[in-house]
PDB file of N, CA and C in Angstrom:
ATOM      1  N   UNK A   1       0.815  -1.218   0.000  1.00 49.00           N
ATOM      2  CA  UNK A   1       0.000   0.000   0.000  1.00 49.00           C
ATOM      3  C   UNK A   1       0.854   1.275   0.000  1.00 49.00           C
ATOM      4  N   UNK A   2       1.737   1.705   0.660  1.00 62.00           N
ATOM      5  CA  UNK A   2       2.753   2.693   0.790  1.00 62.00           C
ATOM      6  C   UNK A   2       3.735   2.705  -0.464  1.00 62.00           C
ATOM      7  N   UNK A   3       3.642   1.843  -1.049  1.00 65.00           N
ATOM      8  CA  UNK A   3       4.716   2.054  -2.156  1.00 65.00           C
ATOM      9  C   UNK A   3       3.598   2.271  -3.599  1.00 65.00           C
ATOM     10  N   UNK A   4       2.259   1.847  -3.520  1.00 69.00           N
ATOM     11  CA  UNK A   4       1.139   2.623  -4.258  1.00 69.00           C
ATOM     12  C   UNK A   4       0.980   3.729  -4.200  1.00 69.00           C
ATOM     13  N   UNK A   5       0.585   4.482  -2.608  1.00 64.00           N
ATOM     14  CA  UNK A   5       0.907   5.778  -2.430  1.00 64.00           C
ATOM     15  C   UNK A   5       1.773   6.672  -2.994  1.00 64.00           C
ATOM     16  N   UNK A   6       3.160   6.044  -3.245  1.00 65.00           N
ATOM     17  CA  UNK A   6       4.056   6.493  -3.526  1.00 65.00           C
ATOM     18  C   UNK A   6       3.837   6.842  -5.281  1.00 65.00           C
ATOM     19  N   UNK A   7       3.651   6.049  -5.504  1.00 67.00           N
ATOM     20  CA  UNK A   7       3.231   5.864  -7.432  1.00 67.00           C
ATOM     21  C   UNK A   7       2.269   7.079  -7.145  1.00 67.00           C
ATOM     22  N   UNK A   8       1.394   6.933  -6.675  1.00 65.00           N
ATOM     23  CA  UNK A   8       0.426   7.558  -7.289  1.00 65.00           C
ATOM     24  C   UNK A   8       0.753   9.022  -6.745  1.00 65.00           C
ATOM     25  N   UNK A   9       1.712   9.245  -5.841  1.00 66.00           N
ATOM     26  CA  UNK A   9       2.236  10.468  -5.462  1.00 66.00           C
ATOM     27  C   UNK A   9       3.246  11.263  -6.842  1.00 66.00           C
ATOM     28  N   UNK A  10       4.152  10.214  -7.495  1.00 71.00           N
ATOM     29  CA  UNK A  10       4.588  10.460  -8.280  1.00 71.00           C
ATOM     30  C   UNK A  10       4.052  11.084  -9.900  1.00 71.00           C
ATOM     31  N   UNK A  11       2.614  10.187 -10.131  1.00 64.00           N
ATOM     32  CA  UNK A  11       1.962  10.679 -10.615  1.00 64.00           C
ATOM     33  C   UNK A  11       1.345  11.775 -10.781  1.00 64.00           C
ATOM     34  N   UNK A  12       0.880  12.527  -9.585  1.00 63.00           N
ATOM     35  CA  UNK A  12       0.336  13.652  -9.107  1.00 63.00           C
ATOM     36  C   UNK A  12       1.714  14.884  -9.632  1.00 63.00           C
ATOM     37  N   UNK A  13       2.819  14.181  -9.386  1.00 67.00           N
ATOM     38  CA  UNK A  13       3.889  15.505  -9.518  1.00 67.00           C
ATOM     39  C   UNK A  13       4.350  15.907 -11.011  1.00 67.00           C
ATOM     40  N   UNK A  14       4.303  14.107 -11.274  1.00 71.00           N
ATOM     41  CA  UNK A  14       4.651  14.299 -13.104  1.00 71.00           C
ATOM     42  C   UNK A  14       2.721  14.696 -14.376  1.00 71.00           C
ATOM     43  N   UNK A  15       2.116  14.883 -13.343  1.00 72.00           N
ATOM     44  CA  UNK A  15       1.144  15.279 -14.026  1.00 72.00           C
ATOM     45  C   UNK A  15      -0.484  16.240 -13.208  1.00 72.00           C
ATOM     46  N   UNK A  16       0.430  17.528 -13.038  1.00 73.00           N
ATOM     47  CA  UNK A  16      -0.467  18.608 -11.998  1.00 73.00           C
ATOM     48  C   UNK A  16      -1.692  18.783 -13.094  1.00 73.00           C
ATOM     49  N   UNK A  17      -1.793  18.942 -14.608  1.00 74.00           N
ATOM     50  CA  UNK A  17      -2.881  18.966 -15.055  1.00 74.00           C
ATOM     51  C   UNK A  17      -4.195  17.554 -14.851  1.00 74.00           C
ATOM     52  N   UNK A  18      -3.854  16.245 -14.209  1.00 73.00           N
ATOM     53  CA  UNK A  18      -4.309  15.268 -14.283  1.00 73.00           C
ATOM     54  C   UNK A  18      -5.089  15.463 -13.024  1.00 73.00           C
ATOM     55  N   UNK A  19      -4.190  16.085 -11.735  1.00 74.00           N
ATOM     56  CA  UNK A  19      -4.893  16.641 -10.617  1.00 74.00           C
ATOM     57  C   UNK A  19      -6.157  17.783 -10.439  1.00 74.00           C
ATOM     58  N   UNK A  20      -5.592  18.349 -11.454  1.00 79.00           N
ATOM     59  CA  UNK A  20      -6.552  19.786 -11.081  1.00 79.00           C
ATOM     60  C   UNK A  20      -7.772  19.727 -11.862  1.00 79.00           C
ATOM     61  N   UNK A  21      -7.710  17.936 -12.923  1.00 83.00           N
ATOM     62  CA  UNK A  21      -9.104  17.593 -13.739  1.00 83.00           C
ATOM     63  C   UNK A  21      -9.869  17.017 -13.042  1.00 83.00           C
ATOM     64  N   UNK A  22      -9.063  16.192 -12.251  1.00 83.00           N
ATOM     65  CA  UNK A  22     -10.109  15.532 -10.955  1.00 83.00           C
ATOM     66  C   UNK A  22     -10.395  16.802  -9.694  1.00 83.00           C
ATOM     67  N   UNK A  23      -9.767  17.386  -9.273  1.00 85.00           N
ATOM     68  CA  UNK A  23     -10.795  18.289  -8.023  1.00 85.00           C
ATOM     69  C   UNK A  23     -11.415  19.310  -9.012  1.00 85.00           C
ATOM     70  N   UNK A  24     -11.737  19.737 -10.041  1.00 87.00           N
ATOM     71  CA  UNK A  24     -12.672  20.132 -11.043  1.00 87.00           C
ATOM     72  C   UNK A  24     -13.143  19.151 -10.836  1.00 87.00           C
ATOM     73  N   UNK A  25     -13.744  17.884 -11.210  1.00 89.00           N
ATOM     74  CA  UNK A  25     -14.692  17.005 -11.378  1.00 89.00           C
ATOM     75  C   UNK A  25     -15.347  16.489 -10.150  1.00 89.00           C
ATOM     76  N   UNK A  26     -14.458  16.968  -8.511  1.00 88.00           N
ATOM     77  CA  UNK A  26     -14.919  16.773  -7.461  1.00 88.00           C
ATOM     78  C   UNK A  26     -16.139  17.699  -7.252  1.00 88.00           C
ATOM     79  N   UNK A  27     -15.261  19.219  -7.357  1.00 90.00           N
ATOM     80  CA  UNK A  27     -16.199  20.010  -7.202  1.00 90.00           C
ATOM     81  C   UNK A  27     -17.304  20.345  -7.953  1.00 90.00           C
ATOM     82  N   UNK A  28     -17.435  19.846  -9.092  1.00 91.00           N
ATOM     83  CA  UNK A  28     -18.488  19.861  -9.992  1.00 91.00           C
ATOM     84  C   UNK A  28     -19.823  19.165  -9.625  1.00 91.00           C
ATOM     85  N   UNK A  29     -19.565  17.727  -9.112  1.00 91.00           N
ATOM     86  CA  UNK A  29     -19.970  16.893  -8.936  1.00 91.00           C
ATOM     87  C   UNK A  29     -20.879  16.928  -7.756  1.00 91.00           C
ATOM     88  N   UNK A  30     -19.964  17.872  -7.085  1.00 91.00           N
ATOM     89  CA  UNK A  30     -20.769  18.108  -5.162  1.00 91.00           C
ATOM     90  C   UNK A  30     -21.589  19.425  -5.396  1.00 91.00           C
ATOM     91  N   UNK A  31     -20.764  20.924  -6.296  1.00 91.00           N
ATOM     92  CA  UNK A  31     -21.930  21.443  -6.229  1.00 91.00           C
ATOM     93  C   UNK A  31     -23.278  20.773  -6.989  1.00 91.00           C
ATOM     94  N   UNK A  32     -23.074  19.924  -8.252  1.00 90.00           N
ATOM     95  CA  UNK A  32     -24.177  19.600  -8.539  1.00 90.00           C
ATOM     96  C   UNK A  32     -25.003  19.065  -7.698  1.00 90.00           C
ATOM     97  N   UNK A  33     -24.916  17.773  -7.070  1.00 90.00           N
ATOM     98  CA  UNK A  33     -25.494  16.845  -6.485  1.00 90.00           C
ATOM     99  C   UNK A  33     -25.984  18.078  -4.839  1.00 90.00           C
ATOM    100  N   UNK A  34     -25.182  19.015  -4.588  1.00 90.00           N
ATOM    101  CA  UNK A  34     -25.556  19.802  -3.639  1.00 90.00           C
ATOM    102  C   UNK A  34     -27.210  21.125  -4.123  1.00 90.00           C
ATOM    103  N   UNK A  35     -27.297  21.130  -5.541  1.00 92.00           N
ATOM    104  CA  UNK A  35     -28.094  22.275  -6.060  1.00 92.00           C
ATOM    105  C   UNK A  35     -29.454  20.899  -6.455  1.00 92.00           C
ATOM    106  N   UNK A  36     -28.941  19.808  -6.595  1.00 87.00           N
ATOM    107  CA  UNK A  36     -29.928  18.608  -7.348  1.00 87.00           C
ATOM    108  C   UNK A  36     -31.174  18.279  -5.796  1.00 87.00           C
ATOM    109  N   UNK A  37     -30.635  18.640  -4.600  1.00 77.00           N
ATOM    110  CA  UNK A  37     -31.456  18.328  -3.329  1.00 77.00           C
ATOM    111  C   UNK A  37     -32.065  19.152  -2.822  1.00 77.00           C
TER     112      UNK A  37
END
């Protein structure tokens, strides 16, 4: 598990546009589902 972490930490550094598509898609997702109730 810690050496997954690690990958996927690495990932995050060699690819900041891959990050900032997912918390866009977090926050998209919550205000929607937050305006849908």
């Amino acid at each position: 598990m810690p050496m997954q972490a690690f990958f996927y930490g690495e990932i995050l550094v060699q690819n900041p546009l891959l990050s900032l598509f997912q918390y866009a898609y977090i926050s998209l997702s919550t205000i929607i589902s937050l305006s849908l109730t």
